């Protein structure tokens, strides 16, 4: 049984139901009987949707092989930062728990062991604290900012 | 209709007759971009060959580069994400790193205080400093529910009241995963942490992980949600373990690592599926030891998977009842002290023989290096090794000359084997005592020993369909003789073998694309096939039929 999904830039993707219902969002639509026509996904562009569907498909195919799946996931998540955020948002919107967790873990890996200055640099975060405000927060958790 | 062709690993979009696909994605592109229209087809099919069981893991589609790249971002996209996603990200971080995000910007301040996962690690000896840090953090932290609470630090008995409070705080927050990985700076001068009694009747915890803790349940044990239990570095008492296991109706996984003193593990649990014992030893007080080896008796009639790993010092596993066992992994070594070499080797032989006998009914077996070497010893000493019903066998070996009799012995005992996996990747483990013993006592020609055995087990390889050898390429020079001997033997005598896969270790594989070599083999060409030519390529798949 095939479903049709439409990305934000009007591309239609035809996928097996088994693959698509990895998304809890789509699953509920199917269960409620709303999936007969094309399902619009205004929050996901075609590039991201293609990636997401690849994830879902491989999770169906490799369900029984943990090792293979892990290898796939590690390779899959090697994406540029912008793509990673798109994946995060898509996984959140489509409610695909394992993809969301894996993507979040990848972002966490980018933050691990870095100083706040380094994190701001990597993620383009603007520091809107005054030096006094920042100092106050640092003092509350001195141990975390050591070394 | 224009479309883009996707660069999957097998390149082509034509379906070959044998590649049956149960799920096909078709993409209808109504794109406006003009691309190279290489094919007139309207639909594009992304497919992958359905991987058969045991086939090399290279055959899956990983999305092509085009989708994964994007220009570097210049704006702050992460701060725009909703709190729920930020908290998910912070959950994967050690708490120390999570707290640091509090000074990134105003948007980030105090987001970390709602993170449902707390993890404190301190490898230094200044435990008071650590304890204050934990206390301060817990004061600011305000998540009402915890999924994970992880502590690793050097425990000192005067920290007990604080640790009790932290555990209480975690359980009040209905924590699901609780890890107390205590460590000791001074191993011989310690008092372990006595786990608080309220833990044994906790309804929310699903995963417990303890090191250097004392498990002594006094009243009733009722851990209604516990699924995984890992106990490390503890002197175990069989009764206490039994009490905990029987009081956990949902327990699926039990691991005992680096423990000691356990004599009998009696688990009649209906739910327990997997048991792992990693490193076990016998701690004796000073004085005479009558027996060089003590037993750890295992009674677990319902488990499906058993792993015996690591080093067993003055202890051996004795299996009394594992009637439901499907999968067994024997990747351990034994050490018997204060006994002369010949005696020790006899003990090892006896232990391995007994184990294999009690595991003869399992479907899937993994034999580690040390066990294989003991099998070699048994083989040259003409000690019979029990017949095994296994269908899937994995062997870890360095393919040295002292492994050959062991491999021969194994092949002889596996009349029903359908799939054989040989792992020859380089491991640093060497068992010098066994090697020395083997070389000094039985240093005769292994090749002729093998050849003499060939007649006996030639006809036993009636079911072997698949052989996979991985890790090839690292020690080619050293192992060439043995390797060629074994592979040639398999190719010649496994009459129903459908394929043999030889691959490089995973790390090396990722460096370039692997090539496939398929083809039909006549019985004649099989025998004269030049292996050293083939294995020069990354991945070789040989179809012997």
XYZ file of C-alpha atoms in Angstrom:
692
model
C 0.000 0.000 0.000
C 1.554 3.246 -1.108
C 1.170 6.714 0.291
C 1.848 10.021 -1.365
C 3.658 12.762 0.491
C 4.040 16.292 -0.777
C 6.990 18.394 0.319
C 6.869 22.139 0.905
C 8.293 22.727 -2.575
C 5.561 20.643 -4.192
C 7.414 17.462 -4.957
C 5.459 14.286 -4.520
C 7.049 11.251 -2.992
C 5.424 7.868 -3.254
C 6.328 5.531 -0.447
C 5.226 2.258 1.028
C 2.948 2.665 4.019
C 5.268 0.529 6.106
C 8.067 3.009 5.523
C 5.992 6.131 6.040
C 4.461 5.100 9.330
C 7.858 5.275 10.985
C 6.607 8.813 11.400
C 4.101 8.866 14.235
C 2.498 11.912 12.662
C 1.801 10.089 9.416
C 0.833 6.973 11.326
C -1.981 8.793 13.107
C -3.188 10.220 9.837
C -3.346 6.753 8.368
C -5.134 5.386 11.392
C -7.652 8.208 11.263
C -8.318 7.455 7.633
C -6.984 10.780 6.381
C -4.265 9.352 4.190
C -6.190 8.580 1.041
C -5.118 11.655 -0.796
C -1.740 13.258 -1.012
C -0.468 14.169 2.456
C 0.897 17.710 2.469
C 3.997 18.350 4.559
C 4.402 22.115 4.426
C 7.216 22.096 6.968
C 9.547 19.760 5.126
C 11.339 20.514 1.869
C 12.035 17.845 -0.722
C 15.738 17.548 -0.020
C 15.100 16.872 3.655
C 12.156 14.636 2.969
C 14.246 12.490 0.680
C 16.800 12.018 3.450
C 14.115 11.277 5.997
C 12.527 8.685 3.746
C 15.872 7.028 3.230
C 16.213 6.728 6.983
C 12.760 5.271 7.327
C 13.251 2.836 4.500
C 16.497 1.505 5.874
C 14.983 1.151 9.296
C 12.342 -1.105 7.825
C 14.837 -3.117 5.784
C 17.480 -3.557 8.430
C 15.181 -3.995 11.367
C 16.646 -7.312 12.364
C 20.298 -6.482 11.973
C 21.400 -4.213 14.797
C 25.002 -3.955 13.709
C 24.179 -3.075 10.148
C 21.642 -0.519 11.271
C 24.083 1.168 13.576
C 26.629 1.398 10.778
C 24.019 2.918 8.522
C 22.963 5.437 11.161
C 26.546 6.528 11.761
C 27.085 7.074 8.054
C 23.722 8.715 7.559
C 24.211 11.391 10.186
C 27.409 12.712 8.598
C 25.764 15.792 7.195
C 26.505 19.492 7.111
C 25.174 21.641 9.918
C 22.363 23.221 7.935
C 21.129 19.818 6.797
C 21.333 18.583 10.385
C 19.016 21.316 11.633
C 16.584 20.617 8.805
C 16.620 16.957 9.762
C 16.045 17.823 13.396
C 13.051 19.968 12.627
C 11.643 17.442 10.181
C 12.073 14.561 12.625
C 10.387 16.648 15.289
C 7.506 17.626 13.047
C 7.038 14.128 11.676
C 7.627 12.613 15.102
C 10.277 10.082 14.168
C 11.811 9.379 17.519
C 14.966 7.501 16.570
C 15.937 10.017 13.904
C 15.331 12.887 16.300
C 17.439 11.280 18.999
C 20.263 10.471 16.627
C 20.323 13.983 15.205
C 20.249 15.498 18.693
C 23.111 13.272 19.688
C 25.073 14.546 16.708
C 24.538 18.140 17.762
C 25.531 17.212 21.315
C 28.762 15.759 19.943
C 29.499 19.165 18.442
C 29.142 20.769 21.855
C 30.953 18.232 23.998
C 34.066 19.435 25.745
C 33.958 22.904 24.231
C 34.143 26.186 26.078
C 31.184 28.567 25.732
C 33.303 30.781 23.476
C 34.028 27.888 21.168
C 30.379 26.866 21.115
C 29.279 30.402 20.232
C 31.784 30.406 17.412
C 30.673 27.049 16.020
C 26.983 27.777 16.244
C 26.968 31.487 15.473
C 25.380 32.381 18.794
C 25.520 36.036 19.769
C 26.393 36.732 23.372
C 23.832 39.216 24.652
C 24.960 39.124 28.277
C 26.753 41.986 29.885
C 30.078 40.884 31.396
C 28.603 41.235 34.898
C 25.550 39.129 34.068
C 27.708 36.421 32.547
C 30.060 36.438 35.516
C 27.169 35.992 37.928
C 25.915 32.894 36.141
C 29.416 31.446 35.917
C 29.892 31.852 39.650
C 26.749 29.886 40.414
C 28.273 26.810 38.820
C 31.965 27.454 39.206
C 32.915 23.790 38.931
C 31.429 23.483 35.472
C 33.557 26.312 34.114
C 36.808 25.138 35.561
C 39.767 23.966 33.455
C 9.939 14.933 -17.735
C 13.361 15.570 -16.418
C 14.757 13.980 -13.389
C 17.981 13.539 -11.536
C 19.565 10.172 -11.184
C 20.568 9.198 -7.743
C 24.010 7.860 -7.149
C 23.349 4.774 -5.144
C 26.195 2.385 -4.644
C 25.098 0.095 -7.377
C 24.720 2.987 -9.690
C 22.222 1.711 -12.136
C 18.556 2.183 -12.040
C 17.762 -0.852 -14.085
C 16.510 -3.713 -12.078
C 18.403 -6.925 -12.586
C 16.284 -10.048 -12.662
C 17.546 -11.454 -9.414
C 17.249 -8.350 -7.300
C 13.797 -8.709 -5.915
C 12.704 -5.703 -3.994
C 9.893 -5.834 -1.603
C 9.730 -2.103 -1.117
C 10.376 0.319 -3.882
C 10.337 4.040 -3.632
C 9.421 5.866 -6.734
C 9.896 9.513 -7.055
C 7.855 11.543 -9.399
C 9.670 14.732 -9.988
C 7.768 17.661 -11.160
C 10.781 19.841 -10.829
C 11.479 22.934 -12.816
C 15.227 22.606 -12.829
C 16.812 21.401 -15.949
C 19.183 18.590 -15.409
C 20.876 16.095 -17.607
C 18.110 13.844 -18.757
C 20.042 10.641 -19.133
C 17.057 8.405 -19.310
C 13.653 8.911 -20.810
C 11.926 7.086 -17.953
C 9.378 9.039 -16.034
C 9.813 7.374 -12.739
C 12.944 6.873 -10.811
C 13.268 3.889 -8.629
C 15.536 3.846 -5.667
C 16.080 0.298 -4.732
C 18.556 -1.795 -2.952
C 19.290 -5.442 -3.192
C 17.572 -7.095 -0.346
C 20.399 -8.171 1.858
C 20.352 -11.858 2.543
C 21.245 -13.081 5.933
C 24.939 -12.920 6.357
C 25.677 -10.890 3.287
C 28.327 -8.273 3.656
C 27.074 -5.057 5.099
C 28.222 -2.870 2.256
C 25.030 -3.315 0.346
C 22.814 -0.613 1.705
C 22.021 2.737 0.307
C 23.455 5.718 2.072
C 22.044 8.884 0.714
C 24.155 10.478 -1.882
C 26.383 13.468 -1.292
C 24.066 15.863 -2.980
C 21.557 15.656 -0.148
C 24.051 15.848 2.659
C 25.889 18.999 1.756
C 24.844 22.564 2.214
C 26.647 25.864 2.309
C 28.059 26.714 5.751
C 25.546 28.576 7.869
C 26.138 32.058 9.143
C 23.111 32.542 11.318
C 22.286 31.083 14.648
C 19.836 28.337 13.807
C 20.197 26.363 16.973
C 18.758 29.015 19.267
C 15.634 29.057 17.141
C 14.887 25.425 17.940
C 12.151 24.780 20.482
C 13.117 24.000 24.081
C 12.055 20.385 23.747
C 14.690 19.770 21.086
C 17.338 21.705 23.006
C 16.651 19.573 26.049
C 16.969 16.451 23.945
C 20.386 17.673 22.808
C 21.455 18.565 26.335
C 20.403 15.109 27.553
C 23.248 13.559 25.609
C 25.797 15.799 27.260
C 27.569 15.281 30.539
C 25.950 17.706 32.966
C 29.113 19.757 33.164
C 28.848 20.586 29.471
C 25.108 21.167 29.726
C 25.629 23.767 32.444
C 28.107 25.636 30.276
C 25.382 26.329 27.749
C 23.787 28.545 30.363
C 26.154 31.394 29.470
C 25.859 31.155 25.698
C 23.154 33.782 25.496
C 20.066 34.929 27.364
C 17.927 32.507 25.441
C 20.033 29.650 26.738
C 20.299 30.655 30.351
C 18.743 28.043 32.617
C 17.473 25.848 29.790
C 19.771 23.182 31.206
C 17.949 23.184 34.534
C 15.069 21.312 32.929
C 17.189 18.600 31.348
C 15.819 15.193 32.352
C 19.196 13.539 32.396
C 21.983 14.135 34.894
C 25.452 12.747 34.609
C 28.325 13.548 36.958
C 31.779 12.158 36.465
C 34.793 12.832 38.543
C 37.987 10.930 38.156
C 39.965 12.853 40.661
C 40.460 12.162 44.279
C 39.076 15.420 45.509
C 35.691 13.985 46.259
C 34.567 16.749 48.603
C 34.851 19.230 45.801
C 32.887 16.894 43.587
C 30.172 16.381 46.189
C 29.707 20.132 46.596
C 29.463 20.517 42.847
C 26.737 17.883 42.675
C 24.844 19.468 45.574
C 24.954 22.917 43.994
C 23.809 21.628 40.658
C 20.934 19.744 42.195
C 19.829 22.929 43.951
C 19.421 24.721 40.646
C 18.101 21.757 38.704
C 14.349 21.704 38.512
C 13.172 18.944 36.193
C 10.373 17.070 37.935
C 11.153 13.821 36.131
C 14.485 12.203 35.444
C 15.128 9.685 32.736
C 18.739 9.131 33.663
C 20.943 9.693 36.670
C 24.581 8.732 36.329
C 27.323 9.064 38.897
C 30.927 8.040 38.644
C 33.356 9.065 41.320
C 35.739 7.823 43.986
C 33.621 6.731 46.872
C 34.577 7.243 50.467
C 32.437 5.949 53.329
C 31.939 9.425 54.795
C 30.033 10.339 51.657
C 27.335 7.784 52.366
C 24.747 10.233 53.728
C 25.136 12.471 50.704
C 24.989 9.629 48.246
C 21.865 8.338 49.987
C 20.246 11.738 49.478
C 21.203 11.869 45.828
C 19.750 8.435 45.223
C 16.588 9.460 47.061
C 16.311 12.572 44.918
C 16.684 10.519 41.761
C 14.069 7.970 42.794
C 11.683 10.727 43.848
C 12.009 12.049 40.320
C 10.955 8.603 39.060
C 14.302 7.995 37.420
C 14.382 5.261 34.790
C 18.102 4.673 34.434
C 20.189 4.777 37.564
C 23.946 4.258 37.363
C 26.208 4.297 40.378
C 29.624 3.563 38.977
C 31.677 4.057 42.023
C 35.404 3.696 41.866
C 38.121 3.290 44.406
C 41.419 5.046 44.669
C 42.747 2.598 47.208
C 41.498 -0.796 46.328
C 42.486 -2.645 49.435
C 41.086 -0.241 51.866
C 37.477 0.104 51.038
C 34.002 -0.263 52.309
C 31.469 -0.605 49.602
C 28.356 1.503 49.399
C 25.390 -0.291 50.847
C 22.461 0.269 48.557
C 19.480 1.818 50.315
C 16.588 -0.567 50.893
C 14.016 1.630 49.184
C 15.697 0.876 45.877
C 14.521 -2.706 46.001
C 10.867 -1.748 45.841
C 11.173 0.974 43.248
C 8.501 0.793 40.569
C 9.918 3.194 37.991
C 13.493 2.202 37.449
C 14.109 0.112 34.313
C 17.886 0.050 34.255
C 20.236 -0.334 37.197
C 23.971 -0.213 36.934
C 26.148 -0.585 40.025
C 29.859 -0.817 40.669
C 31.455 -1.327 44.060
C 28.060 -1.380 45.722
C 26.836 -3.819 48.276
C 23.620 -5.568 47.351
C 21.817 -6.811 50.417
C 18.043 -6.786 50.144
C 16.442 -7.361 53.510
C 12.735 -7.320 52.846
C 10.697 -8.173 49.800
C 12.170 -7.231 46.443
C 9.722 -5.862 43.911
C 11.265 -4.045 40.988
C 8.296 -4.047 38.686
C 9.876 -2.107 35.809
C 13.442 -3.371 35.943
C 14.631 -4.643 32.591
C 18.401 -4.396 32.771
C 20.686 -5.020 35.697
C 24.453 -4.633 35.596
C 26.530 -5.412 38.633
C 30.240 -4.752 38.692
C 33.137 -5.141 41.077
C 31.122 -6.743 43.828
C 31.547 -9.798 45.984
C 28.358 -11.595 45.153
C 26.163 -13.789 47.172
C 24.028 -16.205 45.195
C 21.006 -15.807 47.438
C 20.920 -12.036 47.173
C 21.208 -12.108 43.408
C 18.515 -14.704 43.203
C 16.259 -12.589 45.392
C 16.733 -9.546 43.181
C 16.221 -11.476 39.965
C 13.115 -13.235 41.211
C 11.731 -9.914 42.432
C 12.075 -8.391 38.969
C 9.342 -9.876 36.814
C 10.392 -7.915 33.738
C 14.140 -8.470 33.920
C 15.568 -9.296 30.506
C 19.278 -8.670 30.837
C 21.686 -9.462 33.649
C 25.361 -8.660 33.555
C 27.967 -9.493 36.141
C 31.316 -7.944 35.451
C 34.476 -8.082 37.470
C 32.739 -9.758 40.349
C 33.890 -12.506 42.599
C 32.930 -15.161 45.020
C 29.802 -16.316 43.291
C 29.399 -20.073 43.497
C 25.998 -20.594 42.122
C 23.774 -18.553 39.909
C 20.306 -19.953 40.122
C 17.904 -17.997 37.971
C 14.530 -19.448 37.364
C 13.280 -16.146 35.985
C 10.741 -16.434 33.177
C 11.658 -13.111 31.657
C 15.444 -13.178 31.660
C 16.701 -13.512 28.152
C 20.386 -12.707 28.311
C 23.109 -13.357 30.840
C 26.595 -11.919 30.540
C 29.458 -12.808 32.828
C 32.610 -10.832 32.240
C 35.719 -11.444 34.301
C 35.197 -13.441 37.421
C 37.563 -14.525 40.046
C 37.908 -16.196 43.331
C 39.108 -14.027 46.167
C 40.575 -16.222 48.767
C 42.053 -15.326 52.056
C 45.657 -16.203 52.570
C 46.155 -19.860 53.167
C 46.012 -23.146 51.392
C 43.859 -23.735 48.400
C 42.724 -27.300 47.970
C 41.271 -26.938 44.558
C 43.021 -24.953 41.886
C 39.738 -24.086 40.313
C 36.446 -23.174 41.885
C 33.151 -23.408 40.130
C 30.515 -20.936 39.199
C 27.471 -23.034 38.616
C 24.842 -21.643 36.292
C 21.252 -22.727 36.434
C 19.155 -20.656 34.060
C 16.661 -22.793 32.203
C 14.877 -19.932 30.429
C 17.663 -17.745 29.084
C 18.200 -17.509 25.370
C 21.616 -15.897 25.185
C 24.707 -16.435 27.311
C 28.045 -14.686 27.125
C 31.088 -15.763 29.051
C 33.781 -13.165 28.551
C 37.017 -11.900 29.970
C 39.300 -13.624 32.386
C 38.302 -16.258 34.875
C 40.859 -16.510 37.572
C 40.672 -19.651 39.646
C 37.088 -19.961 38.608
C 35.315 -21.784 35.885
C 31.781 -21.684 34.666
C 29.841 -24.846 35.001
C 26.547 -24.972 33.259
C 23.863 -27.060 34.791
C 20.763 -26.062 32.952
C 20.370 -23.773 29.997
C 17.805 -25.762 28.104
C 16.287 -22.765 26.283
C 19.592 -21.364 25.155
C 19.845 -20.367 21.545
C 23.005 -18.314 21.442
C 26.270 -18.684 23.323
C 29.427 -16.635 23.225
C 32.570 -18.069 24.727
C 35.154 -15.348 24.527
C 37.015 -15.901 27.734
C 40.265 -17.188 29.102
C 41.133 -18.913 32.311
C 44.003 -18.557 34.676
C 44.870 -21.138 37.235
C 47.502 -20.078 39.683
C 49.996 -21.897 41.786
C 49.836 -25.018 39.657
C 52.345 -26.353 37.182
C 51.759 -25.907 33.493
C 50.682 -29.388 32.476
C 48.100 -29.537 35.258
C 46.806 -26.113 34.391
C 46.362 -27.072 30.762
C 44.455 -30.152 31.801
C 42.136 -27.967 33.847
C 41.570 -25.713 30.853
C 40.808 -28.643 28.607
C 38.356 -30.071 31.074
C 36.622 -26.723 31.482
C 36.229 -26.087 27.763
C 35.151 -29.635 27.033
C 32.511 -29.548 29.741
C 31.235 -26.194 28.566
C 30.912 -27.260 24.969
C 29.127 -30.394 26.037
C 26.580 -28.467 28.061
C 26.114 -26.079 25.146
C 25.887 -28.673 22.409
C 22.247 -27.818 21.723
C 22.641 -24.107 21.006
C 21.965 -22.802 17.553
C 24.504 -20.026 17.416
C 27.983 -20.254 18.886
C 30.903 -17.861 19.152
C 34.296 -19.321 19.970
C 36.973 -16.909 21.100
C 40.698 -17.142 20.620
C 41.588 -18.734 23.905
C 38.958 -21.439 23.626
C 40.139 -22.222 20.133
C 43.672 -22.643 21.379
C 42.479 -25.003 24.080
C 40.642 -26.965 21.405
C 43.930 -27.163 19.529
C 45.585 -28.610 22.597
C 42.789 -31.105 23.000
C 43.076 -32.074 19.379
C 46.785 -32.812 19.450
C 46.416 -34.675 22.700
C 43.621 -36.685 21.136
C 41.074 -35.607 23.676
C 37.723 -35.868 21.942
C 35.636 -32.734 21.693
C 31.858 -32.999 21.897
C 29.611 -32.942 18.865
C 27.698 -29.694 18.489
C 24.360 -29.059 16.887
C 25.127 -25.440 16.005
C 23.972 -23.961 12.775
C 25.817 -20.641 12.926
C 29.337 -20.500 14.205
C 31.737 -17.605 14.579
C 35.365 -18.234 15.378
C 37.939 -15.663 16.383
C 41.412 -16.741 15.446
C 44.776 -15.335 14.553
C 45.295 -18.144 12.035
C 48.615 -19.155 13.494
C 49.840 -22.716 13.359
C 48.559 -23.499 16.811
C 45.054 -22.629 15.770
C 44.958 -25.188 13.015
C 44.202 -28.270 15.095
C 41.542 -26.284 16.916
C 39.886 -25.261 13.676
C 40.079 -28.853 12.498
C 38.528 -30.049 15.723
C 35.727 -27.524 15.466
C 34.914 -28.355 11.881
C 34.819 -31.962 12.886
C 32.293 -31.301 15.649
C 29.895 -29.247 13.560
C 28.022 -31.570 11.239
C 24.988 -29.289 10.975
C 26.684 -25.966 10.502
C 25.139 -23.777 7.811
C 27.090 -20.598 8.236
C 30.658 -20.196 9.359
C 32.218 -16.851 10.168
C 35.933 -16.581 10.773
C 37.191 -13.389 12.320
C 40.868 -12.933 11.703
C 41.118 -9.271 12.520
C 44.067 -8.400 14.620
C 43.551 -8.525 18.317
C 46.206 -7.783 20.822
C 45.381 -10.780 22.918
C 48.058 -13.375 23.018
C 47.971 -16.287 25.354
C 51.608 -16.857 25.960
C 51.284 -19.739 28.357
C 49.173 -21.778 26.012
C 51.308 -20.901 23.030
C 54.440 -21.902 24.833
C 52.919 -25.099 26.104
C 51.729 -25.993 22.666
C 55.054 -25.301 21.045
C 57.152 -27.060 23.628
C 55.088 -30.210 23.960
C 53.489 -30.645 20.613
C 55.734 -29.082 18.117
C 55.074 -31.313 15.192
C 53.969 -30.576 11.696
C 50.553 -29.014 11.838
C 50.032 -29.249 8.119
C 50.327 -33.011 8.072
C 48.196 -33.202 11.201
C 45.532 -31.283 9.322
C 45.867 -33.369 6.231
C 45.520 -36.553 8.248
C 42.289 -35.250 9.722
C 40.901 -34.197 6.405
C 39.511 -37.618 5.668
C 37.487 -37.639 8.836
C 35.663 -34.423 8.471
C 35.424 -34.208 4.748
C 31.928 -35.562 4.689
C 30.711 -33.632 7.618
C 30.462 -30.305 5.859
C 27.180 -31.266 4.303
C 25.123 -28.277 5.355
C 27.627 -25.458 5.116
C 26.146 -22.866 2.810
C 27.922 -19.661 3.689
C 31.397 -18.825 4.825
C 32.466 -15.350 5.757
C 35.996 -14.391 6.638
C 36.539 -10.891 7.809
C 39.441 -8.899 9.005
C 41.580 -10.069 6.170
C 44.486 -7.954 5.122
C 46.242 -7.001 8.282
C 48.531 -9.930 8.850
C 48.626 -11.425 5.417
C 52.248 -12.453 5.511
C 52.056 -14.223 8.842
C 48.923 -16.164 8.286
C 49.070 -16.935 4.591
C 49.828 -20.633 4.916
C 47.121 -21.436 7.385
C 44.643 -19.182 5.674
C 45.103 -20.726 2.257
C 44.920 -24.213 3.721
C 41.638 -23.556 5.481
C 40.026 -21.741 2.583
C 41.083 -24.295 0.029
C 39.772 -27.039 2.228
C 36.433 -25.324 2.597
C 36.124 -24.633 -1.101
C 36.905 -28.201 -1.984
C 34.791 -30.015 0.532
C 31.778 -27.940 1.391
C 29.566 -29.438 -1.231
C 26.536 -27.261 -0.769
C 28.370 -24.021 -0.210
C 26.714 -21.194 -2.038
C 29.053 -18.390 -1.251
C 32.190 -17.390 0.518
C 32.796 -13.773 1.420
C 36.210 -12.471 2.297
C 36.430 -8.911 3.507
C 38.819 -6.452 4.973
C 38.202 -5.126 8.458
C 35.555 -2.389 8.699
C 38.021 0.474 9.114
C 39.790 -0.378 5.929
C 36.569 -0.957 4.050
C 35.409 2.603 4.356
C 38.416 3.834 2.490
C 37.226 2.777 -0.871
C 34.270 1.254 -2.575
C 34.262 -2.472 -2.588
C 34.000 -4.436 -5.747
C 32.015 -7.573 -6.169
C 33.176 -10.590 -7.985
C 30.450 -12.932 -8.850
C 30.489 -15.787 -11.216
C 29.865 -19.397 -11.797
C 32.424 -21.892 -10.779
C 32.896 -25.278 -12.200
C 34.221 -27.951 -9.910
C 37.425 -27.855 -11.904
C 38.114 -24.176 -11.598
C 37.369 -24.307 -7.908
C 40.325 -26.466 -7.199
C 42.828 -24.395 -9.074
C 41.630 -21.011 -8.064
C 44.368 -18.668 -7.123
C 43.364 -17.134 -3.848
C 46.158 -14.704 -3.339
C 45.072 -12.930 -6.438
C 41.520 -12.516 -5.286
C 42.154 -11.331 -1.799
C 44.145 -8.406 -3.056
C 40.835 -6.728 -3.719
C 38.745 -5.172 -0.995
C 35.876 -7.515 -0.821
C 35.626 -10.818 -2.488
C 32.525 -12.809 -2.909
C 33.031 -16.235 -4.297
C 30.231 -18.425 -5.498
C 31.656 -21.892 -5.534
C 28.827 -23.681 -7.222
